[in-house]
Short mmCIF file of N, CA and C in Angstrom, two decimals:
data_model
loop_
_atom_site.label_atom_id
_atom_site.label_comp_id
_atom_site.label_asym_id
_atom_site.label_seq_id
_atom_site.Cartn_x
_atom_site.Cartn_y
_atom_site.Cartn_z
N MET A 1459 0.85 -1.19 0.00
CA MET A 1459 0.00 0.00 0.00
C MET A 1459 0.89 1.24 0.00
N SER A 1460 0.47 2.24 -0.74
CA SER A 1460 1.24 3.47 -0.88
C SER A 1460 1.11 4.35 0.36
N ASP A 1461 2.22 5.00 0.71
CA ASP A 1461 2.22 5.94 1.82
C ASP A 1461 1.99 7.38 1.35
N LYS A 1462 1.80 7.59 0.06
CA LYS A 1462 1.62 8.93 -0.47
C LYS A 1462 0.31 9.52 0.03
N LYS A 1463 0.34 10.82 0.24
CA LYS A 1463 -0.83 11.56 0.73
C LYS A 1463 -1.59 12.22 -0.42
N TYR A 1464 -1.33 11.79 -1.64
CA TYR A 1464 -2.00 12.37 -2.80
C TYR A 1464 -2.11 11.33 -3.91
N ILE A 1465 -2.97 11.65 -4.87
CA ILE A 1465 -3.09 10.84 -6.08
C ILE A 1465 -2.89 11.80 -7.25
N LEU A 1466 -1.86 11.60 -8.02
CA LEU A 1466 -1.61 12.40 -9.21
C LEU A 1466 -2.29 11.71 -10.38
N GLN A 1467 -3.27 12.38 -10.97
CA GLN A 1467 -4.01 11.79 -12.08
C GLN A 1467 -3.33 12.15 -13.39
N THR A 1468 -2.79 11.17 -14.06
CA THR A 1468 -2.14 11.39 -15.35
C THR A 1468 -2.85 10.65 -16.48
N ASN A 1469 -3.86 9.87 -16.13
CA ASN A 1469 -4.57 9.08 -17.13
C ASN A 1469 -6.06 9.02 -16.80
N PRO A 1470 -6.78 10.16 -16.98
CA PRO A 1470 -8.21 10.15 -16.64
C PRO A 1470 -8.98 9.15 -17.50
N PHE A 1471 -10.11 8.69 -16.97
CA PHE A 1471 -10.96 7.73 -17.67
C PHE A 1471 -11.78 8.47 -18.71
N LEU A 1472 -11.67 8.05 -19.97
CA LEU A 1472 -12.46 8.63 -21.04
C LEU A 1472 -13.80 7.90 -21.09
N VAL A 1473 -14.85 8.60 -20.69
CA VAL A 1473 -16.19 8.01 -20.62
C VAL A 1473 -16.71 7.84 -22.05
N PRO A 1474 -17.15 6.63 -22.40
CA PRO A 1474 -17.71 6.44 -23.76
C PRO A 1474 -19.03 7.21 -23.90
N THR A 1475 -19.16 7.97 -24.98
CA THR A 1475 -20.38 8.71 -25.25
C THR A 1475 -20.79 8.49 -26.71
N THR A 1476 -22.04 8.81 -27.01
CA THR A 1476 -22.54 8.69 -28.38
C THR A 1476 -23.02 10.03 -28.93
N ASP A 1477 -22.85 11.10 -28.13
CA ASP A 1477 -23.39 12.40 -28.52
C ASP A 1477 -22.33 13.44 -28.87
N GLY A 1478 -21.07 13.01 -28.99
CA GLY A 1478 -20.00 13.93 -29.36
C GLY A 1478 -19.36 14.66 -28.19
N LYS A 1479 -19.91 14.52 -27.00
CA LYS A 1479 -19.34 15.17 -25.82
C LYS A 1479 -18.15 14.36 -25.32
N ARG A 1480 -17.08 15.05 -24.95
CA ARG A 1480 -15.90 14.39 -24.40
C ARG A 1480 -15.94 14.55 -22.88
N ILE A 1481 -15.87 13.42 -22.17
CA ILE A 1481 -15.89 13.42 -20.71
C ILE A 1481 -14.67 12.66 -20.22
N GLU A 1482 -13.82 13.33 -19.46
CA GLU A 1482 -12.65 12.71 -18.85
C GLU A 1482 -12.82 12.76 -17.34
N GLU A 1483 -13.08 11.63 -16.72
CA GLU A 1483 -13.20 11.60 -15.26
C GLU A 1483 -11.80 11.52 -14.66
N HIS A 1484 -11.49 12.50 -13.82
CA HIS A 1484 -10.19 12.53 -13.14
C HIS A 1484 -10.25 11.79 -11.81
N PHE A 1485 -11.35 12.00 -11.09
CA PHE A 1485 -11.55 11.32 -9.81
C PHE A 1485 -13.03 10.96 -9.69
N GLY A 1486 -13.30 9.77 -9.21
CA GLY A 1486 -14.69 9.33 -9.05
C GLY A 1486 -14.79 7.82 -9.11
N LEU A 1487 -15.99 7.35 -9.41
CA LEU A 1487 -16.26 5.91 -9.40
C LEU A 1487 -15.40 5.13 -10.40
N ALA A 1488 -15.22 5.65 -11.61
CA ALA A 1488 -14.50 4.91 -12.65
C ALA A 1488 -12.99 4.91 -12.45
N THR A 1489 -12.45 5.96 -11.83
CA THR A 1489 -10.99 6.08 -11.73
C THR A 1489 -10.43 5.69 -10.37
N THR A 1490 -10.94 6.29 -9.32
CA THR A 1490 -10.40 6.05 -7.99
C THR A 1490 -11.36 5.28 -7.10
N HIS A 1491 -12.50 4.90 -7.66
CA HIS A 1491 -13.50 4.07 -6.97
C HIS A 1491 -14.04 4.74 -5.71
N THR A 1492 -14.05 6.07 -5.73
CA THR A 1492 -14.65 6.79 -4.61
C THR A 1492 -16.08 7.16 -4.95
N SER A 1493 -16.97 7.02 -3.99
CA SER A 1493 -18.36 7.43 -4.20
C SER A 1493 -18.64 8.77 -3.52
N ALA A 1494 -17.65 9.33 -2.84
CA ALA A 1494 -17.84 10.58 -2.10
C ALA A 1494 -17.95 11.79 -3.02
N TYR A 1495 -17.20 11.80 -4.12
CA TYR A 1495 -17.17 12.95 -5.03
C TYR A 1495 -16.64 12.50 -6.37
N SER A 1496 -16.85 13.34 -7.38
CA SER A 1496 -16.22 13.10 -8.68
C SER A 1496 -15.84 14.44 -9.30
N VAL A 1497 -14.79 14.40 -10.11
CA VAL A 1497 -14.31 15.56 -10.84
C VAL A 1497 -14.06 15.13 -12.27
N ALA A 1498 -14.66 15.87 -13.21
CA ALA A 1498 -14.51 15.52 -14.62
C ALA A 1498 -14.28 16.78 -15.44
N HIS A 1499 -13.47 16.62 -16.48
CA HIS A 1499 -13.22 17.67 -17.46
C HIS A 1499 -14.08 17.33 -18.68
N MET A 1500 -14.83 18.31 -19.18
CA MET A 1500 -15.78 18.07 -20.26
C MET A 1500 -15.54 19.01 -21.43
N LEU A 1501 -15.88 18.53 -22.62
CA LEU A 1501 -15.91 19.36 -23.81
C LEU A 1501 -17.19 19.04 -24.56
N ALA A 1502 -18.13 19.99 -24.51
CA ALA A 1502 -19.43 19.82 -25.17
C ALA A 1502 -19.37 20.52 -26.53
N PRO A 1503 -19.63 19.79 -27.61
CA PRO A 1503 -19.56 20.39 -28.94
C PRO A 1503 -20.72 21.37 -29.16
N PRO A 1504 -20.62 22.22 -30.17
CA PRO A 1504 -21.73 23.11 -30.50
C PRO A 1504 -23.00 22.28 -30.76
N ASN A 1505 -24.13 22.86 -30.35
CA ASN A 1505 -25.45 22.26 -30.56
C ASN A 1505 -25.65 20.93 -29.85
N TRP A 1506 -24.92 20.70 -28.78
CA TRP A 1506 -25.06 19.49 -27.96
C TRP A 1506 -26.13 19.72 -26.90
N SER A 1507 -26.87 18.68 -26.55
CA SER A 1507 -27.78 18.75 -25.40
C SER A 1507 -28.00 17.34 -24.88
N GLU A 1508 -28.49 17.26 -23.65
CA GLU A 1508 -28.84 15.99 -23.05
C GLU A 1508 -30.23 16.11 -22.47
N PRO A 1509 -30.88 15.01 -22.15
CA PRO A 1509 -32.24 15.08 -21.60
C PRO A 1509 -32.27 15.72 -20.22
N PHE A 1510 -33.47 16.14 -19.81
CA PHE A 1510 -33.64 16.60 -18.44
C PHE A 1510 -33.29 15.45 -17.50
N GLN A 1511 -32.82 15.80 -16.33
CA GLN A 1511 -32.45 14.82 -15.31
C GLN A 1511 -32.78 15.38 -13.94
N LYS A 1512 -32.82 14.51 -12.95
CA LYS A 1512 -33.07 14.92 -11.57
C LYS A 1512 -32.08 14.17 -10.68
N PRO A 1513 -30.80 14.62 -10.70
CA PRO A 1513 -29.74 13.89 -10.01
C PRO A 1513 -29.91 13.85 -8.49
N GLU A 1514 -29.37 12.80 -7.91
CA GLU A 1514 -29.35 12.63 -6.46
C GLU A 1514 -28.03 13.11 -5.88
N PHE A 1515 -27.35 14.01 -6.59
CA PHE A 1515 -26.08 14.57 -6.14
C PHE A 1515 -26.05 16.06 -6.47
N ASP A 1516 -25.30 16.83 -5.68
CA ASP A 1516 -25.02 18.23 -6.00
C ASP A 1516 -24.02 18.25 -7.14
N GLU A 1517 -24.16 19.25 -8.03
CA GLU A 1517 -23.20 19.37 -9.13
C GLU A 1517 -22.78 20.82 -9.30
N VAL A 1518 -21.46 21.03 -9.25
CA VAL A 1518 -20.88 22.35 -9.51
C VAL A 1518 -20.30 22.31 -10.92
N THR A 1519 -20.62 23.31 -11.71
CA THR A 1519 -20.06 23.46 -13.05
C THR A 1519 -19.24 24.73 -13.08
N LEU A 1520 -18.00 24.63 -13.58
CA LEU A 1520 -17.11 25.78 -13.76
C LEU A 1520 -16.74 25.84 -15.24
N VAL A 1521 -17.20 26.87 -15.94
CA VAL A 1521 -16.92 27.00 -17.37
C VAL A 1521 -15.54 27.61 -17.57
N LEU A 1522 -14.74 26.93 -18.38
CA LEU A 1522 -13.39 27.42 -18.72
C LEU A 1522 -13.38 28.20 -20.02
N ARG A 1523 -14.22 27.75 -20.98
CA ARG A 1523 -14.24 28.37 -22.31
C ARG A 1523 -15.61 28.13 -22.92
N GLY A 1524 -16.14 29.14 -23.58
CA GLY A 1524 -17.44 29.01 -24.23
C GLY A 1524 -18.58 29.30 -23.28
N LYS A 1525 -19.78 28.75 -23.60
CA LYS A 1525 -20.96 28.95 -22.78
C LYS A 1525 -21.73 27.64 -22.66
N LYS A 1526 -22.41 27.49 -21.54
CA LYS A 1526 -23.23 26.31 -21.29
C LYS A 1526 -24.60 26.78 -20.80
N ARG A 1527 -25.64 26.20 -21.37
CA ARG A 1527 -27.00 26.56 -20.95
C ARG A 1527 -27.49 25.58 -19.89
N ILE A 1528 -28.12 26.13 -18.85
CA ILE A 1528 -28.70 25.34 -17.77
C ILE A 1528 -30.17 25.72 -17.67
N GLU A 1529 -31.05 24.73 -17.85
CA GLU A 1529 -32.49 24.95 -17.72
C GLU A 1529 -32.98 24.20 -16.49
N MET A 1530 -33.70 24.92 -15.63
CA MET A 1530 -34.29 24.28 -14.45
C MET A 1530 -35.57 25.01 -14.11
N ASP A 1531 -36.60 24.24 -13.78
CA ASP A 1531 -37.90 24.81 -13.48
C ASP A 1531 -38.27 25.82 -14.56
N ASP A 1532 -38.54 27.06 -14.18
CA ASP A 1532 -38.92 28.10 -15.15
C ASP A 1532 -37.77 29.06 -15.44
N GLU A 1533 -36.55 28.62 -15.22
CA GLU A 1533 -35.41 29.51 -15.36
C GLU A 1533 -34.37 28.92 -16.30
N THR A 1534 -33.76 29.80 -17.11
CA THR A 1534 -32.67 29.42 -18.00
C THR A 1534 -31.49 30.34 -17.72
N ILE A 1535 -30.31 29.72 -17.52
CA ILE A 1535 -29.09 30.48 -17.26
C ILE A 1535 -28.06 30.08 -18.30
N ASP A 1536 -27.44 31.08 -18.93
CA ASP A 1536 -26.31 30.84 -19.82
C ASP A 1536 -25.05 31.17 -19.04
N LEU A 1537 -24.31 30.13 -18.71
CA LEU A 1537 -23.10 30.25 -17.90
C LEU A 1537 -21.92 30.51 -18.82
N GLY A 1538 -21.17 31.58 -18.57
CA GLY A 1538 -20.04 31.95 -19.41
C GLY A 1538 -18.70 31.63 -18.78
N GLU A 1539 -17.65 31.99 -19.51
CA GLU A 1539 -16.28 31.73 -19.06
C GLU A 1539 -16.03 32.29 -17.67
N ARG A 1540 -15.38 31.48 -16.82
CA ARG A 1540 -15.00 31.82 -15.45
C ARG A 1540 -16.20 31.99 -14.55
N GLN A 1541 -17.38 31.53 -14.98
CA GLN A 1541 -18.54 31.53 -14.12
C GLN A 1541 -18.80 30.11 -13.65
N SER A 1542 -19.43 30.00 -12.48
CA SER A 1542 -19.74 28.68 -11.94
C SER A 1542 -21.14 28.69 -11.35
N ILE A 1543 -21.68 27.50 -11.17
CA ILE A 1543 -23.01 27.36 -10.60
C ILE A 1543 -23.07 26.05 -9.82
N LEU A 1544 -23.84 26.06 -8.75
CA LEU A 1544 -24.11 24.85 -7.97
C LEU A 1544 -25.58 24.50 -8.19
N ILE A 1545 -25.83 23.32 -8.71
CA ILE A 1545 -27.18 22.79 -8.86
C ILE A 1545 -27.35 21.75 -7.77
N LYS A 1546 -28.32 21.97 -6.90
CA LYS A 1546 -28.52 21.09 -5.75
C LYS A 1546 -29.21 19.79 -6.14
N ALA A 1547 -28.89 18.74 -5.42
CA ALA A 1547 -29.48 17.42 -5.64
C ALA A 1547 -31.00 17.55 -5.64
N GLY A 1548 -31.66 16.79 -6.53
CA GLY A 1548 -33.11 16.79 -6.59
C GLY A 1548 -33.70 17.84 -7.52
N THR A 1549 -32.85 18.69 -8.11
CA THR A 1549 -33.32 19.71 -9.05
C THR A 1549 -33.50 19.09 -10.43
N ARG A 1550 -34.63 19.34 -11.05
CA ARG A 1550 -34.84 18.90 -12.44
C ARG A 1550 -34.09 19.90 -13.33
N VAL A 1551 -33.11 19.39 -14.07
CA VAL A 1551 -32.19 20.26 -14.81
C VAL A 1551 -31.85 19.64 -16.16
N ARG A 1552 -31.58 20.52 -17.13
CA ARG A 1552 -31.05 20.06 -18.42
C ARG A 1552 -29.87 20.95 -18.78
N TYR A 1553 -28.80 20.30 -19.22
CA TYR A 1553 -27.59 20.99 -19.66
C TYR A 1553 -27.49 20.92 -21.18
N SER A 1554 -27.03 22.02 -21.79
CA SER A 1554 -26.87 22.02 -23.25
C SER A 1554 -25.85 23.07 -23.67
N ASN A 1555 -25.46 22.96 -24.92
CA ASN A 1555 -24.61 23.97 -25.57
C ASN A 1555 -25.25 24.28 -26.92
N PRO A 1556 -26.25 25.18 -26.93
CA PRO A 1556 -26.91 25.51 -28.19
C PRO A 1556 -26.15 26.56 -29.00
N PHE A 1557 -24.93 26.83 -28.62
CA PHE A 1557 -24.15 27.90 -29.22
C PHE A 1557 -23.24 27.35 -30.33
N ASP A 1558 -22.58 28.26 -31.05
CA ASP A 1558 -21.76 27.87 -32.21
C ASP A 1558 -20.34 27.45 -31.86
N GLU A 1559 -19.93 27.64 -30.61
CA GLU A 1559 -18.58 27.29 -30.17
C GLU A 1559 -18.63 26.17 -29.15
N PRO A 1560 -17.57 25.35 -29.06
CA PRO A 1560 -17.52 24.32 -28.02
C PRO A 1560 -17.52 24.96 -26.63
N CYS A 1561 -17.95 24.18 -25.65
CA CYS A 1561 -17.93 24.63 -24.26
C CYS A 1561 -17.03 23.67 -23.48
N GLU A 1562 -16.00 24.21 -22.87
CA GLU A 1562 -15.09 23.43 -22.03
C GLU A 1562 -15.38 23.78 -20.58
N TYR A 1563 -15.58 22.76 -19.76
CA TYR A 1563 -15.90 23.01 -18.37
C TYR A 1563 -15.46 21.86 -17.49
N VAL A 1564 -15.49 22.11 -16.19
CA VAL A 1564 -15.17 21.11 -15.18
C VAL A 1564 -16.42 20.91 -14.33
N SER A 1565 -16.72 19.66 -14.03
CA SER A 1565 -17.88 19.31 -13.22
C SER A 1565 -17.41 18.61 -11.95
N PHE A 1566 -17.95 19.06 -10.81
CA PHE A 1566 -17.67 18.46 -9.50
C PHE A 1566 -19.00 17.95 -8.95
N CYS A 1567 -19.09 16.68 -8.62
CA CYS A 1567 -20.33 16.11 -8.08
C CYS A 1567 -20.09 15.53 -6.69
N VAL A 1568 -21.05 15.81 -5.78
CA VAL A 1568 -21.00 15.30 -4.41
C VAL A 1568 -22.39 14.79 -4.04
N PRO A 1569 -22.54 13.49 -3.75
CA PRO A 1569 -21.56 12.42 -3.94
C PRO A 1569 -21.24 12.25 -5.43
N ALA A 1570 -20.39 11.31 -5.74
CA ALA A 1570 -19.87 11.13 -7.10
C ALA A 1570 -20.99 10.91 -8.12
N PHE A 1571 -20.73 11.39 -9.34
CA PHE A 1571 -21.64 11.11 -10.45
C PHE A 1571 -21.81 9.60 -10.55
N ASN A 1572 -23.04 9.20 -10.75
CA ASN A 1572 -23.36 7.79 -10.90
C ASN A 1572 -24.52 7.70 -11.88
N ILE A 1573 -24.36 6.95 -12.94
CA ILE A 1573 -25.41 6.83 -13.95
C ILE A 1573 -26.71 6.33 -13.33
N ALA A 1574 -26.61 5.56 -12.24
CA ALA A 1574 -27.81 5.03 -11.58
C ALA A 1574 -28.56 6.09 -10.77
N THR A 1575 -27.91 7.21 -10.44
CA THR A 1575 -28.56 8.24 -9.63
C THR A 1575 -28.72 9.56 -10.35
N VAL A 1576 -28.41 9.61 -11.66
CA VAL A 1576 -28.60 10.85 -12.42
C VAL A 1576 -30.06 11.02 -12.82
N ASN A 1577 -30.78 9.92 -12.95
CA ASN A 1577 -32.23 9.94 -13.23
C ASN A 1577 -32.58 10.76 -14.47
N ARG A 1578 -31.99 10.39 -15.61
CA ARG A 1578 -32.29 11.06 -16.88
C ARG A 1578 -33.68 10.67 -17.37
N GLU A 1579 -34.38 11.66 -17.90
CA GLU A 1579 -35.71 11.41 -18.47
C GLU A 1579 -35.55 10.91 -19.91
N ASP A 1580 -36.54 10.16 -20.36
CA ASP A 1580 -36.57 9.75 -21.75
C ASP A 1580 -36.87 10.97 -22.60
N GLU A 1581 -36.19 11.07 -23.74
CA GLU A 1581 -36.43 12.23 -24.61
C GLU A 1581 -37.68 12.05 -25.42
#
């Protein structure tokens, strides 16, 4: 067993997708087998969207480049570069990039992102 007090991530897990979005999990269930939190680097192509979901985890999004649209209840927020948002667990939300440029962002989930607890709606 290692005595190191850190984990240096040099090979994030590339999550397989079918919608053109690139997801690299740095820490979480797939990489470090932790269920406490997850951290992923994302690249959403122009005109990308996913179905509404009602996750059982808090999710912080920090946009590095471009813009990301967040729809929840009766509100729509376009998150820009260097802006962040916390979406609380149990919120019905949809993420998209309806813009002409890619959106690069980092997502932090507590507890960790889990496909079984994201609760995506059928489109």
